[in-house]
Amino acid sequence: MSTAVVEAPVRMRLSQREAERWLARRRWSRAGLVYLLMLIFSLAFLGPLLFATISSLKPDPLEYPPTLRPPQLAPANWAAAASLGRQGAGAPLWGGFAPGGEVSFELTYFAPEGVEPAPPEVVVPRRRPGAGLGAVQRIEYAADHAEVTGVEEVRRQPGTLTVDGEVMDGQVVTYRVGVRYVGDGPRLERLPLDATAASRDLVFLRGTLPPTRIERRGLVASYDNVTPGALGYVFHNYRRVMDEARSVTTGRSLFLSWTANSFFVAIAKVLSTLLFASMAGYALARLRFPGRGLVFVLILFAQMIPSQVIFISNYLVLRDGIFGLSRLWGRPTLLNDLWGVILSGLVGASAVFIMKQFFESIPREVEEAAMIDGANQWQRYFRVVLPMARPALGALTIITFQGAWNDFFWPLVVLTTPEDIKTLPIGLLSFRNAYGGAGDWGLILSGAVLSALPIIVLFFVFQRYFLEGVSYGVGKD
């Protein structure tokens, strides 16, 4: 007969100090787990933006395989770019090529055994910067002012090169290329360079700066600019966004014009929304008048109608200048006019709804006290209730600015020509049409990153108002 042995649970007695330590470890473990989850979610949501920002620094954002460590983020390349910018134009930050500039650039090749190294053929090509809108501008070519003064061998040493797992012996040869500005002339923003290897057996290894691209199956190392300067090297695409795309009629930067238009439309809509939404919300929350309930139901109904449903009727109204009223201030039509975008969106139904909900949350006793002091209806609105509505007004400011800044459909319908009149989202579409076909995506991506910056800054500064705006809109009755 067997006897079952039951083990009694072992209970440990902890001293008060050990118990406090155990509680502290558990508290820190929980905090660490929460922060780890937040970090994972942050990377999941911000990862695409971070990857896009890094890719916008590359000459070719579509390069494969993709990398998060492009040459533009290497400090050694910053120093080299600054030195070249100083040699070209005395400008280590933004570089250039100016009269008196003399540039010394090194190129290194690998020559397998049995192949006699020979200097590459180096030329300054007559090349336009980028494509698309920049192709119609009149520019000065560096090829008309630059002269390659010579290519000389400066180093030669034994070396190996691994290709597809096979190790090859040979020689590593470095050549120095000299380029100087001939005579007087304008200051140029860039100095392109093409280095063609003397033989297909020679393998390009590196240069003073990494090449912009390798062409003709490795035979040509091509540079868009060998005097970029440190900032010009890192933010090459961003510089192109500002300088390259210019208006054919005015010569001004299109990107800056689109940005200014977007700010004008967004600020105007914010001001009109704050004014009209607060007044309408106050009237619906505090005043008693016939049809008040019907008006509120219509506002709720208006929130449910997509703007695409009524865009044709709105388009016809703007085309006729709001039934001819725009002729009073000399505008026969409001198409291709920023005021057409602004007037058709002075205030939204959701903004009125948010303000009504907030005003209803303010105790009536506050207004009644002001009434006893002799304040009339307008004084109670402007001096008592409206200052108390600052949180709701702040939330409304952020929400309205975000909506106006990112608005795409309606500006696409109203603003078609000229290019200067467009807002930023529509302008980026022009970039896509002009540069995307040529595979020049670096400029488009950098423009998209720049267009997102105001909203990101606005969100981080006023994120508390975002949350309050949502709570007033959906959490209170």
Coordinates of C-alpha atoms in Angstrom, one line a residue:
M1 CA 0.0 0.0 0.0
S2 CA 1.5 3.3 -1.1
T3 CA 1.2 6.5 0.8
A4 CA 0.6 9.8 -1.1
V5 CA 2.9 12.6 -0.1
V6 CA 1.4 16.1 -0.3
E7 CA 3.8 19.0 -0.3
A8 CA 2.6 21.9 1.8
P9 CA 3.0 25.4 0.1
V10 CA 6.1 27.2 1.3
R11 CA 5.4 30.7 2.5
M12 CA 8.3 33.0 3.0
R13 CA 8.2 35.8 5.5
L14 CA 9.7 39.0 4.2
S15 CA 10.9 41.8 6.3
Q16 CA 9.4 45.2 5.8
R17 CA 12.5 46.4 4.0
E18 CA 12.5 43.4 1.6
A19 CA 8.8 43.9 1.0
E20 CA 9.4 47.5 0.0
R21 CA 12.2 46.5 -2.3
W22 CA 10.0 43.9 -3.9
L23 CA 7.2 46.4 -4.4
A24 CA 9.7 48.9 -5.9
R25 CA 11.0 46.3 -8.3
R26 CA 7.5 45.4 -9.4
R27 CA 6.6 49.1 -9.9
W28 CA 9.7 49.7 -12.0
S29 CA 9.0 46.6 -14.0
R30 CA 5.5 47.7 -14.8
A31 CA 6.8 51.2 -15.7
G32 CA 9.4 49.6 -18.0
L33 CA 6.8 47.5 -19.7
V34 CA 4.6 50.5 -20.3
Y35 CA 7.4 52.5 -21.7
L36 CA 8.5 49.6 -23.9
L37 CA 5.0 49.3 -25.3
M38 CA 4.8 53.0 -25.9
L39 CA 8.2 52.9 -27.7
I40 CA 7.0 50.0 -29.9
F41 CA 3.8 51.9 -30.8
S42 CA 5.7 55.1 -31.4
L43 CA 8.0 53.3 -33.8
A44 CA 5.1 51.6 -35.5
F45 CA 3.3 55.0 -36.1
L46 CA 6.3 57.2 -36.6
G47 CA 8.5 54.7 -38.5
P48 CA 7.1 55.5 -41.9
L49 CA 7.7 59.2 -41.3
L50 CA 11.2 58.6 -40.0
F51 CA 12.0 56.4 -43.0
A52 CA 10.6 59.0 -45.4
T53 CA 12.6 61.7 -43.8
I54 CA 15.9 59.8 -44.1
S55 CA 15.0 58.7 -47.6
S56 CA 14.4 62.3 -48.6
L57 CA 18.1 63.0 -48.0
K58 CA 19.2 60.5 -50.7
P59 CA 19.7 61.4 -54.3
D60 CA 17.5 58.3 -55.2
P61 CA 15.0 57.5 -52.5
L62 CA 14.0 54.4 -54.5
E63 CA 17.4 52.7 -54.3
Y64 CA 17.4 49.0 -53.5
P65 CA 18.1 47.6 -51.0
P66 CA 16.9 50.5 -48.8
T67 CA 19.1 51.7 -46.0
L68 CA 18.7 53.9 -43.0
R69 CA 22.4 54.9 -43.1
P70 CA 22.8 56.9 -46.4
P71 CA 26.2 58.6 -47.1
Q72 CA 24.5 61.9 -46.3
L73 CA 24.5 61.0 -42.6
A74 CA 28.2 60.1 -42.4
P75 CA 30.2 62.8 -40.6
A76 CA 33.3 62.0 -42.7
N77 CA 31.3 63.0 -45.8
W78 CA 30.2 66.2 -44.1
A79 CA 33.8 67.2 -43.6
A80 CA 34.8 66.3 -47.2
A81 CA 31.8 68.2 -48.6
A82 CA 32.7 71.3 -46.5
S83 CA 36.3 71.2 -47.7
L84 CA 35.1 70.9 -51.3
G85 CA 32.7 73.8 -50.9
R86 CA 35.5 75.9 -49.5
Q87 CA 37.7 75.1 -52.4
G88 CA 35.0 75.8 -55.0
A89 CA 33.5 79.1 -53.7
G90 CA 34.9 79.7 -50.2
A91 CA 31.5 78.5 -48.8
P92 CA 31.9 75.4 -46.5
L93 CA 28.2 75.3 -45.7
W94 CA 26.3 75.6 -49.0
G95 CA 29.2 75.2 -51.4
G96 CA 29.2 76.4 -55.0
F97 CA 31.6 77.2 -57.8
A98 CA 32.9 80.8 -58.1
P99 CA 35.6 82.6 -60.0
G100 CA 39.0 81.8 -58.5
G101 CA 37.8 78.4 -57.3
E102 CA 40.1 75.4 -57.7
V103 CA 38.9 72.0 -56.6
S104 CA 41.0 68.9 -55.9
F105 CA 39.0 65.7 -56.1
E106 CA 40.2 62.1 -55.6
L107 CA 39.0 58.9 -57.3
T108 CA 40.1 55.4 -56.4
Y109 CA 39.9 52.3 -58.7
F110 CA 40.8 48.6 -58.3
A111 CA 42.8 47.0 -61.0
P112 CA 42.9 43.2 -61.0
E113 CA 46.1 41.3 -61.6
G114 CA 47.2 41.5 -65.3
V115 CA 45.4 44.8 -65.9
E116 CA 47.5 47.9 -66.1
P117 CA 45.8 50.8 -64.3
A118 CA 45.2 53.9 -66.4
P119 CA 43.7 57.4 -65.5
P120 CA 40.0 57.8 -65.9
E121 CA 38.6 60.3 -68.4
V122 CA 37.1 63.2 -66.4
V123 CA 34.8 65.8 -67.8
V124 CA 32.5 68.5 -66.5
P125 CA 29.2 67.6 -68.3
R126 CA 26.8 70.2 -69.6
R127 CA 24.0 68.9 -67.4
R128 CA 20.8 70.5 -66.1
P129 CA 20.0 70.0 -62.5
G130 CA 17.0 67.7 -62.1
A131 CA 14.1 67.6 -64.5
G132 CA 10.5 68.8 -64.6
L133 CA 9.9 72.4 -63.8
G134 CA 13.6 73.2 -63.6
A135 CA 14.1 72.1 -67.2
V136 CA 12.4 75.3 -68.6
Q137 CA 14.6 77.7 -66.6
R138 CA 17.6 79.5 -68.2
I139 CA 20.7 78.6 -66.3
E140 CA 24.4 79.0 -66.4
Y141 CA 26.2 75.7 -67.1
A142 CA 29.4 74.9 -65.1
A143 CA 30.8 73.3 -68.2
D144 CA 31.1 76.8 -69.8
H145 CA 33.3 78.1 -67.0
A146 CA 35.2 75.0 -65.6
E147 CA 38.4 73.4 -66.9
V148 CA 39.8 70.0 -65.8
T149 CA 43.4 70.8 -65.2
G150 CA 44.7 67.3 -65.0
V151 CA 44.4 63.8 -63.7
E152 CA 47.4 62.4 -61.9
E153 CA 48.1 59.3 -60.0
V154 CA 48.8 59.9 -56.3
R155 CA 48.8 56.5 -54.7
R156 CA 49.2 52.8 -55.7
Q157 CA 49.2 49.9 -53.4
P158 CA 48.4 46.1 -53.5
G159 CA 44.9 45.2 -52.5
T160 CA 42.1 42.7 -52.8
L161 CA 38.5 42.9 -53.9
T162 CA 35.7 40.4 -53.1
V163 CA 33.2 39.8 -55.9
D164 CA 30.4 37.2 -55.3
G165 CA 32.5 35.5 -52.7
E166 CA 35.6 35.4 -54.9
V167 CA 38.7 37.2 -53.7
M168 CA 40.7 38.9 -56.4
D169 CA 44.2 40.2 -56.0
G170 CA 45.3 43.4 -57.7
Q171 CA 46.2 47.0 -57.1
V172 CA 44.3 50.0 -55.6
V173 CA 45.1 53.1 -57.4
T174 CA 44.1 56.7 -56.4
Y175 CA 44.0 59.6 -58.9
R176 CA 43.7 63.2 -58.1
V177 CA 41.5 65.4 -60.4
G178 CA 41.9 69.2 -60.6
V179 CA 39.1 71.5 -61.7
R180 CA 39.3 75.3 -61.8
Y181 CA 37.1 78.2 -62.7
V182 CA 38.3 79.9 -65.8
G183 CA 38.1 83.7 -66.0
D184 CA 35.3 85.7 -64.6
G185 CA 31.7 84.8 -64.6
P186 CA 28.7 84.1 -62.3
R187 CA 28.7 82.2 -59.1
L188 CA 27.4 78.7 -59.8
E189 CA 25.5 76.5 -57.4
R190 CA 26.9 73.2 -58.5
L191 CA 29.8 71.6 -60.3
P192 CA 28.9 68.3 -61.9
L193 CA 31.5 65.8 -62.8
D194 CA 31.7 62.5 -64.8
A195 CA 34.6 60.1 -64.4
T196 CA 34.8 57.3 -67.0
A197 CA 37.1 54.4 -66.2
A198 CA 39.8 53.6 -68.8
S199 CA 38.7 50.0 -69.0
R200 CA 35.8 47.9 -67.9
D201 CA 38.3 45.8 -66.0
L202 CA 38.9 48.7 -63.6
V203 CA 36.4 48.8 -60.7
F204 CA 35.5 52.2 -59.1
L205 CA 35.9 51.9 -55.4
R206 CA 35.4 55.4 -53.9
G207 CA 35.9 59.1 -54.3
T208 CA 36.3 62.1 -52.0
L209 CA 32.5 61.9 -51.9
P210 CA 30.3 58.9 -52.8
P211 CA 29.1 59.3 -56.4
T212 CA 25.5 60.4 -57.1
R213 CA 25.1 57.3 -59.3
I214 CA 27.1 54.7 -61.2
E215 CA 26.2 54.6 -64.9
R216 CA 26.9 52.4 -67.9
R217 CA 27.3 49.2 -65.9
G218 CA 29.9 50.6 -63.6
L219 CA 32.0 52.4 -66.2
V220 CA 31.0 56.0 -65.2
A221 CA 31.0 57.5 -61.7
S222 CA 28.7 60.5 -62.0
Y223 CA 28.4 63.4 -59.6
D224 CA 25.7 66.0 -59.6
N225 CA 27.8 68.4 -57.6
V226 CA 31.4 67.9 -56.3
T227 CA 31.4 71.3 -54.4
P228 CA 28.2 70.9 -52.3
G229 CA 29.3 72.2 -48.9
A230 CA 28.3 70.4 -45.7
L231 CA 24.6 71.5 -45.6
G232 CA 24.3 71.5 -49.4
Y233 CA 25.4 67.8 -49.3
V234 CA 23.0 66.7 -46.6
F235 CA 20.0 68.8 -47.7
H236 CA 20.5 68.6 -51.4
N237 CA 16.9 67.7 -52.2
Y238 CA 15.5 70.3 -49.9
R239 CA 17.6 73.0 -51.6
R240 CA 16.3 71.9 -54.9
V241 CA 12.7 72.2 -53.7
M242 CA 13.3 75.8 -52.8
D243 CA 15.4 76.8 -55.8
E244 CA 14.7 74.6 -58.8
A245 CA 11.0 74.9 -59.3
R246 CA 10.3 78.5 -60.2
S247 CA 7.3 80.3 -61.8
V248 CA 7.7 80.9 -65.5
T249 CA 6.0 84.3 -65.3
T250 CA 7.4 85.7 -62.0
G251 CA 10.6 83.7 -61.4
R252 CA 9.6 83.2 -57.8
S253 CA 10.1 79.9 -56.0
L254 CA 6.9 77.9 -56.5
F255 CA 7.3 75.9 -53.3
L256 CA 7.5 79.1 -51.2
S257 CA 4.5 80.6 -53.1
W258 CA 2.5 77.4 -52.4
T259 CA 3.5 77.5 -48.7
A260 CA 2.5 81.1 -48.4
N261 CA -0.9 80.4 -50.1
S262 CA -1.5 77.5 -47.7
F263 CA -0.7 79.6 -44.7
F264 CA -3.0 82.4 -45.9
V265 CA -5.9 80.1 -46.5
A266 CA -5.4 78.2 -43.3
I267 CA -5.1 81.3 -41.1
A268 CA -8.1 83.0 -42.8
K269 CA -10.3 79.9 -42.2
V270 CA -9.2 79.7 -38.6
L271 CA -10.1 83.3 -37.9
S272 CA -13.5 83.0 -39.7
T273 CA -14.2 79.7 -37.9
L274 CA -13.4 81.1 -34.5
L275 CA -15.7 84.1 -35.1
F276 CA -18.7 82.4 -36.7
A277 CA -18.6 79.1 -34.9
S278 CA -18.4 80.7 -31.4
M279 CA -21.3 83.1 -32.2
A280 CA -23.4 80.4 -33.7
G281 CA -22.6 77.9 -30.9
Y282 CA -23.4 80.5 -28.2
A283 CA -26.7 81.3 -29.9
L284 CA -27.7 77.7 -30.1
A285 CA -26.6 77.0 -26.5
R286 CA -28.0 80.1 -24.7
L287 CA -30.6 81.9 -26.8
R288 CA -34.2 80.8 -27.2
F289 CA -35.7 81.5 -30.6
P290 CA -38.3 79.8 -32.9
G291 CA -36.7 77.0 -35.0
R292 CA -33.7 76.6 -32.7
G293 CA -34.1 72.8 -32.6
L294 CA -34.6 72.7 -36.4
V295 CA -31.4 74.7 -37.0
F296 CA -29.4 72.4 -34.8
V297 CA -30.8 69.3 -36.6
L298 CA -29.8 70.9 -39.9
I299 CA -26.3 71.5 -38.6
L300 CA -26.1 67.9 -37.6
F301 CA -27.3 66.8 -41.0
A302 CA -24.8 69.1 -42.7
Q303 CA -22.0 67.2 -41.0
M304 CA -23.1 64.0 -42.7
I305 CA -23.0 65.4 -46.3
P306 CA -19.7 64.7 -48.1
S307 CA -18.2 67.8 -49.8
Q308 CA -17.9 65.8 -53.0
V309 CA -21.7 65.6 -53.3
I310 CA -22.2 69.4 -53.5
F311 CA -19.0 70.4 -55.2
I312 CA -20.6 71.0 -58.6
S313 CA -23.1 73.5 -57.2
N314 CA -20.4 75.2 -55.2
Y315 CA -18.2 75.4 -58.3
L316 CA -21.0 77.1 -60.3
V317 CA -21.6 79.6 -57.5
L318 CA -17.9 80.5 -57.4
R319 CA -17.7 80.6 -61.2
D320 CA -20.4 83.2 -61.2
G321 CA -18.8 85.2 -58.4
I322 CA -21.4 84.3 -55.7
F323 CA -24.3 85.4 -57.9
G324 CA -22.3 88.4 -59.2
L325 CA -21.5 89.9 -55.8
S326 CA -17.8 89.5 -56.3
R327 CA -18.0 92.1 -59.1
L328 CA -18.5 94.7 -56.4
W329 CA -14.8 94.4 -55.5
G330 CA -13.6 93.8 -59.1
R331 CA -13.6 90.1 -59.4
P332 CA -15.9 88.6 -62.1
T333 CA -15.3 85.1 -60.8
L334 CA -13.8 83.4 -57.8
L335 CA -12.2 80.5 -59.6
N336 CA -8.4 80.4 -59.5
D337 CA -8.7 82.8 -56.5
L338 CA -7.7 82.0 -53.0
W339 CA -10.7 83.8 -51.7
G340 CA -12.9 81.3 -53.5
V341 CA -11.4 78.6 -51.3
I342 CA -11.8 80.7 -48.2
L343 CA -15.3 82.0 -48.8
S344 CA -16.7 78.5 -49.5
G345 CA -15.4 77.2 -46.2
L346 CA -15.8 80.1 -43.7
V347 CA -17.2 77.9 -41.0
G348 CA -17.9 74.2 -40.7
A349 CA -20.9 72.5 -39.1
S350 CA -18.7 70.4 -36.8
A351 CA -17.1 73.6 -35.5
V352 CA -20.5 75.0 -34.5
F353 CA -21.3 71.7 -32.9
I354 CA -18.1 71.7 -30.8
M355 CA -18.7 75.3 -29.6
K356 CA -22.4 74.6 -28.7
Q357 CA -21.4 71.6 -26.6
F358 CA -18.8 73.7 -24.8
F359 CA -21.0 76.7 -24.1
E360 CA -23.6 74.3 -22.7
S361 CA -21.1 73.0 -20.2
I362 CA -20.6 76.6 -18.7
P363 CA -22.9 77.1 -15.7
R364 CA -25.7 79.6 -16.4
E365 CA -25.1 81.2 -13.0
V366 CA -21.9 82.8 -14.4
E367 CA -24.0 84.7 -16.9
E368 CA -26.7 85.5 -14.4
A369 CA -24.2 87.1 -12.1
A370 CA -23.0 89.2 -15.0
M371 CA -26.6 90.1 -15.8
I372 CA -27.2 91.3 -12.3
D373 CA -24.1 93.6 -12.7
G374 CA -25.9 95.1 -15.7
A375 CA -24.1 93.3 -18.6
N376 CA -26.2 93.0 -21.8
Q377 CA -26.2 90.0 -24.1
W378 CA -23.1 91.1 -26.2
Q379 CA -21.2 92.0 -23.1
R380 CA -21.9 88.6 -21.5
Y381 CA -20.8 86.9 -24.7
F382 CA -17.6 88.8 -25.4
R383 CA -16.4 89.6 -21.8
V384 CA -17.7 86.6 -19.8
V385 CA -18.4 83.5 -21.8
L386 CA -15.9 83.8 -24.7
P387 CA -12.8 84.1 -22.4
M388 CA -13.9 81.0 -20.6
A389 CA -14.0 79.2 -23.9
R390 CA -10.3 79.4 -24.6
P391 CA -9.7 75.6 -24.4
A392 CA -12.4 75.0 -26.9
L393 CA -11.2 77.8 -29.1
G394 CA -7.6 76.4 -28.9
A395 CA -8.8 73.0 -29.9
L396 CA -10.9 74.5 -32.8
T397 CA -7.9 76.4 -34.0
I398 CA -5.7 73.3 -34.3
I399 CA -8.4 71.2 -35.9
T400 CA -9.4 73.9 -38.4
F401 CA -5.8 74.7 -39.3
Q402 CA -5.0 71.0 -39.8
G403 CA -8.1 70.6 -42.0
A404 CA -7.4 73.7 -44.1
W405 CA -3.7 72.9 -44.5
N406 CA -4.3 69.4 -45.7
D407 CA -7.3 70.1 -47.8
F408 CA -6.8 68.7 -51.2
F409 CA -10.1 68.1 -53.1
W410 CA -11.7 71.5 -53.1
P411 CA -8.5 73.5 -53.9
L412 CA -7.8 71.0 -56.7
V413 CA -11.2 72.0 -58.2
V414 CA -11.0 75.7 -57.7
L415 CA -7.2 76.4 -58.2
T416 CA -6.0 75.2 -61.6
T417 CA -3.9 78.0 -63.1
P418 CA -1.4 79.6 -62.9
E419 CA 1.0 77.5 -60.9
D420 CA 1.6 80.3 -58.4
I421 CA -2.0 80.3 -57.1
K422 CA -2.0 76.7 -55.9
T423 CA -1.8 75.6 -52.3
L424 CA 0.8 73.2 -51.0
P425 CA -1.0 69.8 -51.4
I426 CA -2.0 70.7 -55.0
G427 CA 1.6 72.0 -55.7
L428 CA 3.0 68.7 -54.5
L429 CA 0.7 67.0 -57.1
S430 CA 2.4 69.2 -59.7
F431 CA 5.8 68.0 -58.5
R432 CA 4.6 64.4 -58.9
N433 CA 3.4 65.1 -62.4
A434 CA 6.6 67.0 -63.4
Y435 CA 9.3 65.0 -61.7
G436 CA 7.7 61.6 -61.0
G437 CA 7.7 60.7 -64.7
A438 CA 11.5 61.2 -64.8
G439 CA 12.0 59.1 -61.7
D440 CA 13.2 62.1 -59.7
W441 CA 11.5 61.3 -56.4
G442 CA 14.0 62.9 -54.0
L443 CA 12.6 66.4 -54.6
I444 CA 9.0 65.2 -54.3
L445 CA 9.7 63.4 -51.0
S446 CA 11.5 66.3 -49.5
G447 CA 8.6 68.6 -50.4
A448 CA 6.2 66.2 -48.7
V449 CA 8.3 66.1 -45.6
L450 CA 8.5 69.9 -45.5
S451 CA 4.7 70.2 -45.9
A452 CA 4.1 68.0 -42.9
L453 CA 6.3 70.0 -40.6
P454 CA 3.8 72.8 -39.6
I455 CA 1.2 70.2 -38.6
I456 CA 3.8 68.2 -36.6
V457 CA 5.0 71.3 -34.8
L458 CA 1.4 72.4 -34.2
F459 CA 0.5 69.0 -32.8
F460 CA 3.4 68.8 -30.4
V461 CA 2.8 72.3 -29.1
F462 CA -0.9 72.1 -28.7
Q463 CA -1.6 68.4 -28.3
R464 CA -3.5 69.0 -25.1
Y465 CA -6.1 71.0 -27.1
F466 CA -6.4 68.2 -29.6
L467 CA -7.6 65.9 -26.8
E468 CA -9.9 68.5 -25.4
G469 CA -11.4 69.2 -28.8
V470 CA -12.3 65.5 -29.2
S471 CA -13.8 65.3 -25.7
Y472 CA -16.0 68.4 -26.3
G473 CA -17.1 67.1 -29.7
V474 CA -18.1 63.6 -28.7
G475 CA -18.1 63.2 -24.9
K476 CA -20.5 65.9 -23.7
D477 CA -24.2 66.5 -24.3

